[in-house]
Coordinates of C-alpha atoms in Angstrom, one line a residue:
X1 CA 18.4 -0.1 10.5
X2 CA 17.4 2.5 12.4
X3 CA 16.9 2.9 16.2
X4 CA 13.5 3.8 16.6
X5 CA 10.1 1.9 17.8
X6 CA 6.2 2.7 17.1
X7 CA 3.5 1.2 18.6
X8 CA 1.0 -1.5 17.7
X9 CA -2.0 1.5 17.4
X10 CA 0.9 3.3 14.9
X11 CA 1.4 0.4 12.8
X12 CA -2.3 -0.2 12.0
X13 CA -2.8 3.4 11.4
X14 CA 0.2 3.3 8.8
X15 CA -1.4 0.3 7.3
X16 CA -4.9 1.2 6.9
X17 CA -4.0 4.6 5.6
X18 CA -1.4 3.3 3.1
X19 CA -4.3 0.4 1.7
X20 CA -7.0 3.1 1.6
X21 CA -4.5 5.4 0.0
X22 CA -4.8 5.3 -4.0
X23 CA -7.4 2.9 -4.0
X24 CA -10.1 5.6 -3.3
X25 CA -8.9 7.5 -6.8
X26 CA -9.7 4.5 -9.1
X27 CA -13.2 2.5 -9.6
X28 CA -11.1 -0.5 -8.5
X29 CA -12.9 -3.7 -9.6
X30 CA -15.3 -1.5 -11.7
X31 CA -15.6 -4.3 -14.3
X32 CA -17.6 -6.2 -11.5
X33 CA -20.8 -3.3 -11.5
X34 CA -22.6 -4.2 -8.8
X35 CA -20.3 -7.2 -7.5
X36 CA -17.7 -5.0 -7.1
X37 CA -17.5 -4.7 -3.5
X38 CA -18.1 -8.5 -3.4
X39 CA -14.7 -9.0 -5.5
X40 CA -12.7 -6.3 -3.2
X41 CA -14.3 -8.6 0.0
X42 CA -12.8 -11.6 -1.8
X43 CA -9.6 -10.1 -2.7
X44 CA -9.3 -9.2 0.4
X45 CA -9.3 -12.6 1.9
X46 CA -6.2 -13.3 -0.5
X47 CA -4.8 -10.3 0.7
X48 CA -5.1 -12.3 4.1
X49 CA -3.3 -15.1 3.0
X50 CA -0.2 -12.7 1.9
X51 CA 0.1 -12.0 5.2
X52 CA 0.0 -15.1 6.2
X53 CA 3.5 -15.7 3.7
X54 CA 4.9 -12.3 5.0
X55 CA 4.3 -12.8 8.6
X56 CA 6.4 -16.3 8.2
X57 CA 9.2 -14.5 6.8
X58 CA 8.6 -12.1 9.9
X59 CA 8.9 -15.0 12.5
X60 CA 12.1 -16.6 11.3
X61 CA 14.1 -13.3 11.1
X62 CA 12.1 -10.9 13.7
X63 CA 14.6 -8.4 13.9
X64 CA 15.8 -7.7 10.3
X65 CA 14.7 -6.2 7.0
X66 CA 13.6 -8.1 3.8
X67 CA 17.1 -6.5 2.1
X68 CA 18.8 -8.1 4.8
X69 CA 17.2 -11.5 5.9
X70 CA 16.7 -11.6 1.9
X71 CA 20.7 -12.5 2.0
X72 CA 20.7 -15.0 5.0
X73 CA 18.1 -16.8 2.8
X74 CA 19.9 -16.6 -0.8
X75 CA 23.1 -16.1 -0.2
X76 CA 24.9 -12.9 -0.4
X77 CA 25.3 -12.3 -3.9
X78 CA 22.1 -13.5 -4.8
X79 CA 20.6 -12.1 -2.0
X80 CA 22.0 -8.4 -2.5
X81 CA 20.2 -9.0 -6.3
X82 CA 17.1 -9.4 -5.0
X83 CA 17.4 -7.3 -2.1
X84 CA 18.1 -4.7 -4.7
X85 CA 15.3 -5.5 -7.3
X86 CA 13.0 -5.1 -4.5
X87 CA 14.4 -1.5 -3.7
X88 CA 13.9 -0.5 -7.3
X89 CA 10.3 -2.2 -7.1
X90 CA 9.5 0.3 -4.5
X91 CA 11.1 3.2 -5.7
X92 CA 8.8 2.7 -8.8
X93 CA 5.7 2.2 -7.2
X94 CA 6.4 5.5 -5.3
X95 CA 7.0 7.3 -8.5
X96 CA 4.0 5.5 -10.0
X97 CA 1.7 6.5 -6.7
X98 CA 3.7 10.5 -7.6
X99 CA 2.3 10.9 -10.6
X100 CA -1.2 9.1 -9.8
X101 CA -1.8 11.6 -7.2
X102 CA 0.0 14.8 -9.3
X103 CA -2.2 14.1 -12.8
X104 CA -5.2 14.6 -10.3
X105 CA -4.3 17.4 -8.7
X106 CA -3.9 19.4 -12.3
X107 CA -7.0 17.4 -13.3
X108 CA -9.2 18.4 -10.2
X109 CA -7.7 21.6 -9.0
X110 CA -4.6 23.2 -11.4
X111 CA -5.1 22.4 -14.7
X112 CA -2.2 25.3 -15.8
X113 CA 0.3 24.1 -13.0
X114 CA 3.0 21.5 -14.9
X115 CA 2.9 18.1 -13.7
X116 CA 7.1 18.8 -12.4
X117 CA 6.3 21.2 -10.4
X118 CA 3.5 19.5 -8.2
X119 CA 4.7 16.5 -8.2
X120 CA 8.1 18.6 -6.7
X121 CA 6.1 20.0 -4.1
X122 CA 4.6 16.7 -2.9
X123 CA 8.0 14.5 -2.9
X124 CA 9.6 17.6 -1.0
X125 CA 6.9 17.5 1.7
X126 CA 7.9 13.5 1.9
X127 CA 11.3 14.0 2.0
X128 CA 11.3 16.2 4.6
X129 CA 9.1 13.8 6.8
X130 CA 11.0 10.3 5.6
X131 CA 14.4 12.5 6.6
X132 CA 13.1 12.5 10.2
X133 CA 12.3 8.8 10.9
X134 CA 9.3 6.2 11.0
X135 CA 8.4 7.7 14.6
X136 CA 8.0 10.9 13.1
X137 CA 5.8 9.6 9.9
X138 CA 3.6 7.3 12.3
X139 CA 2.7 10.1 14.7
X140 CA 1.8 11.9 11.4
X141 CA -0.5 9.0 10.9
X142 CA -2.0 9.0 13.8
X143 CA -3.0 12.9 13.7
X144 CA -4.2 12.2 9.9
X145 CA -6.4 9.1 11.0
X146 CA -8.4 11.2 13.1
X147 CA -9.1 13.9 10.5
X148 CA -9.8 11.1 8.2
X149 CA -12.3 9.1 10.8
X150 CA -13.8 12.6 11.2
X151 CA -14.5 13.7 7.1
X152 CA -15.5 10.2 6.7
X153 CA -18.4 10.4 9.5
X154 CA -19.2 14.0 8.4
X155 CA -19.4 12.7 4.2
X156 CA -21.8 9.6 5.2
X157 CA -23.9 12.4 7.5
X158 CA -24.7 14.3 4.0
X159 CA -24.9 11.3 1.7
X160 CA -28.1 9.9 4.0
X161 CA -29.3 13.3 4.6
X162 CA -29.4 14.3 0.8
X163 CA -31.0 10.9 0.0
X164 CA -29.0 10.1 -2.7
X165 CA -28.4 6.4 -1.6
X166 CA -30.7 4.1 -3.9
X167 CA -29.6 0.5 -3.2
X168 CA -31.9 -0.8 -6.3
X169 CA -28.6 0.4 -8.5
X170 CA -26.6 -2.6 -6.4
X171 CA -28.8 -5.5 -7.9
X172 CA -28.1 -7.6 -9.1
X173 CA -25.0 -8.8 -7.1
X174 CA -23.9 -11.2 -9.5
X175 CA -23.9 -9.5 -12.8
X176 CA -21.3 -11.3 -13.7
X177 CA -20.3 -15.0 -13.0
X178 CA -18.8 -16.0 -9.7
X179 CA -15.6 -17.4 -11.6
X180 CA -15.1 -14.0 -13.4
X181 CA -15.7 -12.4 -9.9
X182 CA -13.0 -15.0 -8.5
X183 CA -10.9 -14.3 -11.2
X184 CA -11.0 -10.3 -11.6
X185 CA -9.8 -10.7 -7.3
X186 CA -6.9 -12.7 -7.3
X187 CA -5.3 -11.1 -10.9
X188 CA -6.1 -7.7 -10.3
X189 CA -7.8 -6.3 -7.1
X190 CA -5.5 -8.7 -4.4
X191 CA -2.2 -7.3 -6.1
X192 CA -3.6 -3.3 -6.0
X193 CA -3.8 -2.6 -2.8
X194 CA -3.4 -6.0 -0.5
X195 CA -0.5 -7.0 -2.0
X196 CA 1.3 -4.0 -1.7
X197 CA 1.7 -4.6 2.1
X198 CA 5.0 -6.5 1.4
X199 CA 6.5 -3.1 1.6
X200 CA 5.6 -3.5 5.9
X201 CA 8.4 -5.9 5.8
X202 CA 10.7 -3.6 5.5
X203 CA 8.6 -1.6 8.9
X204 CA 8.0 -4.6 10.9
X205 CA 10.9 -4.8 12.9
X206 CA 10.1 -1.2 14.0
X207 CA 7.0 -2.4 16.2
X208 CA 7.7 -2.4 20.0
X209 CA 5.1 -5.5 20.7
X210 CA 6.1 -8.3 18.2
X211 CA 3.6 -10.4 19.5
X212 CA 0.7 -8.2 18.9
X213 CA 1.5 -8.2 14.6
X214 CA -0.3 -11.1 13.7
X215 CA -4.0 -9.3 14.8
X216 CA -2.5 -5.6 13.9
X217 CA -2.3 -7.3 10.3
X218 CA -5.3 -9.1 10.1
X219 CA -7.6 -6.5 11.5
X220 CA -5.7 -3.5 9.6
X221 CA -6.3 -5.6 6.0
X222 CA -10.0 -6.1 7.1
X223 CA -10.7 -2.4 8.2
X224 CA -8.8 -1.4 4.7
X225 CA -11.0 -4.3 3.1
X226 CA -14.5 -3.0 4.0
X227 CA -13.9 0.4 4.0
X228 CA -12.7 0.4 0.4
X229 CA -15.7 -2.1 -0.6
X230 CA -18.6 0.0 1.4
X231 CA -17.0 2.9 -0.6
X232 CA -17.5 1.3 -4.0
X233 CA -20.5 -0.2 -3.0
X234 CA -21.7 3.5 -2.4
X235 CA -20.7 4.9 -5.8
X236 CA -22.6 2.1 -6.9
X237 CA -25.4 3.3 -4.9
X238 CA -25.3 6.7 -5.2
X239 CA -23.7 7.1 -9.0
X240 CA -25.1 4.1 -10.4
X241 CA -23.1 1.5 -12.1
X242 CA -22.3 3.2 -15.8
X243 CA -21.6 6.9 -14.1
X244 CA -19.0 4.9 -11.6
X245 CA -17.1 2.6 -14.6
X246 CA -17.0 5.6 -16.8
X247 CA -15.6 8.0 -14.5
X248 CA -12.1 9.0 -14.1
X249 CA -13.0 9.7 -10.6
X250 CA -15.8 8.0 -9.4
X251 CA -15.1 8.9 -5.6
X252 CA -14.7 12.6 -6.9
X253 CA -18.0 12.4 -8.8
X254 CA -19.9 10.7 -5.6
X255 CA -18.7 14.1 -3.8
X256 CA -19.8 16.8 -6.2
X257 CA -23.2 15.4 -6.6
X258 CA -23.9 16.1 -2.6
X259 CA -26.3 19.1 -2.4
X260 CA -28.8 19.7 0.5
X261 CA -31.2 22.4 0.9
X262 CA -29.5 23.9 -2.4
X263 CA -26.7 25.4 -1.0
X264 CA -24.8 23.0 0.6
X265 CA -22.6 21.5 -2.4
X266 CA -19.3 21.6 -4.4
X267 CA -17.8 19.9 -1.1
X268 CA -14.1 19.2 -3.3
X269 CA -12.3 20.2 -0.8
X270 CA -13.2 16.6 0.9
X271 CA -12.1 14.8 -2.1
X272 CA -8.9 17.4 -2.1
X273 CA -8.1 16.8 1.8
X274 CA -8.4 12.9 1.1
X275 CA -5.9 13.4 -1.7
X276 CA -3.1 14.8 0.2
X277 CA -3.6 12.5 3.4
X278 CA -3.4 9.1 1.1
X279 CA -0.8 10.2 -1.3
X280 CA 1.3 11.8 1.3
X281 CA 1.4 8.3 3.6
X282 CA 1.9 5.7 0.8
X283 CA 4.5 7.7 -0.9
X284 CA 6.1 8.7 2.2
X285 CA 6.0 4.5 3.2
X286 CA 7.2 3.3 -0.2
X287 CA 10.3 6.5 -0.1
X288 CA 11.4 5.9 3.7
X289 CA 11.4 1.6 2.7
X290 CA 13.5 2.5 -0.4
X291 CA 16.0 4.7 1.9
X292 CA 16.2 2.5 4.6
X293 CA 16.6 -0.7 2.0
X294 CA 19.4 1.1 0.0
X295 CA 21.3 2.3 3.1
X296 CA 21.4 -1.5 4.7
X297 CA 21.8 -3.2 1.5
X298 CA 24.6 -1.2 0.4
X299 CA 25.9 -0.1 4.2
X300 CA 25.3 3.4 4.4
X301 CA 25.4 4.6 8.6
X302 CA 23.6 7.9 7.9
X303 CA 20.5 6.7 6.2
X304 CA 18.5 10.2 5.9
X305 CA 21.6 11.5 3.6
X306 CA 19.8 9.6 1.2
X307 CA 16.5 10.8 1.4
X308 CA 16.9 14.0 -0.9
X309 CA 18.7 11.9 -4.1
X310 CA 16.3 8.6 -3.7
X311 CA 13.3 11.3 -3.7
X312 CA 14.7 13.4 -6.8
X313 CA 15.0 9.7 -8.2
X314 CA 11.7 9.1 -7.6
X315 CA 10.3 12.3 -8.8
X316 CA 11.6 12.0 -12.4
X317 CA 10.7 8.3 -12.7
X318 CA 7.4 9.7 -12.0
X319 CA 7.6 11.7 -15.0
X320 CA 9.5 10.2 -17.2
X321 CA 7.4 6.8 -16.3
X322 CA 4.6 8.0 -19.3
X323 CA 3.9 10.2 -22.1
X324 CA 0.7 10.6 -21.2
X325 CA -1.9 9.9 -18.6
X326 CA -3.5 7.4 -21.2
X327 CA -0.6 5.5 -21.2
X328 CA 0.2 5.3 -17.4
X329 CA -3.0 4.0 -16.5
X330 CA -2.5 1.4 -19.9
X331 CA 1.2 0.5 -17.9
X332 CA -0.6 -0.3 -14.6
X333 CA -3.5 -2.7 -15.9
X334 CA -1.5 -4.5 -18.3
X335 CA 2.7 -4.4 -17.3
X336 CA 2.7 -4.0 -13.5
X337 CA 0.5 -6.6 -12.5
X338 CA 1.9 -9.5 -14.0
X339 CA 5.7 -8.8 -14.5
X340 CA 6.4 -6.7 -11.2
X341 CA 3.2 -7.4 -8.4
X342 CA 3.4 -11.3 -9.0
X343 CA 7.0 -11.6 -9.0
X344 CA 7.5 -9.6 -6.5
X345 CA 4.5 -9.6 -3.8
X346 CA 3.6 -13.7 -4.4
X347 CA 6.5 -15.8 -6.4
X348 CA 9.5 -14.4 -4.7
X349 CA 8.5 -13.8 -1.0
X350 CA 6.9 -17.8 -0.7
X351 CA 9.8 -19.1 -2.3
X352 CA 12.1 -17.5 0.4
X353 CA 9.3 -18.7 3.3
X354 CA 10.0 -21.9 1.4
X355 CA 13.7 -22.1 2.0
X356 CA 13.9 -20.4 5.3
X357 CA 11.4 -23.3 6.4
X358 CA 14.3 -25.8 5.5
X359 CA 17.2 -23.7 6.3
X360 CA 15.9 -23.4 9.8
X361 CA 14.6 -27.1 10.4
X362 CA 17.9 -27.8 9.6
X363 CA 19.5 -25.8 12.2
X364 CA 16.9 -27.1 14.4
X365 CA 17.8 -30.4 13.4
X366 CA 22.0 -29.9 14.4
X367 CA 20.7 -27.8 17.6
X368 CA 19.2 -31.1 18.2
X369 CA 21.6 -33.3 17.3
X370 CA 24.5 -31.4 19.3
X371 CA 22.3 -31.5 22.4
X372 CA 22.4 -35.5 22.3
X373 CA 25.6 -35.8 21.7
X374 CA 26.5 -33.5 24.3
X375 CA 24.1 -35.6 27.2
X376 CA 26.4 -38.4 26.1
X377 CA 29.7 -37.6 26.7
X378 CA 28.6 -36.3 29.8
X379 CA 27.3 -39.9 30.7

């Protein structure tokens, strides 16, 4: 584990940017229309209740990772399993985050650029940051949450000054029924992004005020929470509710259609900017968790050696992952969420709250039970 400490400001930053990250590419909860910021609110509340099971974890083993309290808990064969599926788990969603963020880019902006090459040039950048340590990657976050706070103000200052915003495209609410809307949260939209917080397991023990996580957490999932359902809400607003479903890029789409005083418009770069700052955080979280997990799990002392082979690993998952766009979107609705996000973000981590409840009552219970026995041989 390495010797290094951010602060609580650091750790939200990380958090919100890593939620936000991806999210903003896809119409997520698009099969809601207009309830879909209602079904991110609610899957956002599950997203809470994660927490919840991941901050228990956190409490019983404060100063360790999940690869290494993962073995206290299961033993250390079975534990070193685990520890290890969960390594691979994040090495994959890395290289599945890779080549989200790489088919854009030739999509959006270089259409005769391969897909090896960018997505090269993007894990090098995160290499080179991972190989320097979380302090370095959180006071990268910090400087890219201000740029973000400030394109965000600057990109709601046009929307309501081109009066584009018609909120007769959000009614009605419930288009669908409140089960579906129940439903569509807790099997898709809590496991993509809230769920992916498990991967701050592995970052937890980094923060310098313990004691301070439970409210980082909470607030950090809100802010992520209503920020990415006022977003969809507005592509609703703006785009209208067949324009957002059907688009590849509904965020990208909300941007091109700004245009005041007929000159002002084509504002891409925004979408671009937005692009690089969440790809390059969530990527960069996901690689640094995957170095730091393989070095303790398998007792490396020099963890940045690893950081060039796990990110050329990394980078050809990401392309060998899918033939085809098509297909790698197809892969993420239908095979991750259920065989890799349930396992791995809601069955395994409460089972191991589960049994680190009883391992440690049962220490409590011999603390206790030595103490008495000790007050009466004294007497």
């Amino acid at each position: 584990m390495e010797k290094a400490k951010i602060s609580g400001y650091q750790l939200f930053v990380l958090f919100f940017l890593f939620e936000i990250g991806s999210a903003l590419l896809v119409p997520l909860a698009g099969e809601a229309k207009q309830g879909a910021w209602l079904v991110i609110l609610i899957a956002m509340i599950g997203g809470f209740l994660l927490f919840f099971v991941y901050y228990g974890l956190f409490q019983y083993y404060p100063d360790q990772l999940l690869t290494e309290y993962v073995r206290h808990i299961m033993g250390n064969f079975l534990g070193r399993i685990v520890a290890f599926l969960y390594i691979l788990y994040f090495m994959y969603l890395a290289a599945r985050v890779l080549r989200d963020f790489g088919e854009t880019l030739l999509t959006f902006a270089y259409p005769h650029v391969p897909l090896f090459f960018a997505n090269a040039v993007f894990i090098l950048v995160v290499v080179y940051t991972v190989r320097k340590g979380i302090e370095v990657l959180a006071r990268t976050g910090e400087l890219f949450f201000v740029l973000e706070n400030l394109l965000f103000m600057t990109f709601i200052l046009l929307i309501v000054v081109s009066g584009m915003i018609h909120i007769n495209n959000l009614k009605p609410v419930f288009e669908i029924s409140g089960v579906e809307m129940m439903k569509m949260s807790f099997t898709e939209t809590l496991f993509f992004p809230f769920g992916e917080i498990i991967v701050f397991l592995m970052i937890f023990p980094y923060l310098n005020e313990p004691q301070r996580l439970k409210k980082i957490g909470i607030g950090s999932l809100a802010a992520s929470g209503i920020f990415l359902a006022f977003i969809m809400a507005l592509n609703v607003a703006v785009l209208g509710v067949d324009l957002t479903t059907r688009s590849q890029y509904p965020f990208l789409s909300l941007i091109q259609s700004i245009e005041i005083a007929g000159f002002l418009e084509r504002l891409d770069v925004y979408f671009l900017v937005k692009l690089m700052i969440g790809g390059f955080i969530k990527i960069s979280v996901f690689t640094y968790v995957a170095v730091t997990g393989t070095a303790n799990v398998f007792n490396f002392k020099e963890p940045s050696r690893l950081t060039y082979p796990i990110g050329f690993v990394i980078l050809l998952i990401s392309i060998v992952i899918a033939s085809s766009y098509s297909e790698h979107i197809h892969e993420g609705l239908d095979f991750v969420p259920i065989y890799l996000h349930l396992p791995f973000q809601v069955i395994i981590p409460i089972l191991l709250l589960i049994i680190a409840y009883f391992k440690n009552r049962k220490k409590a219970g011999l603390c206790t039970t030595k103490t008495l026995k000790g007050g009466a041989d004294k007497k």
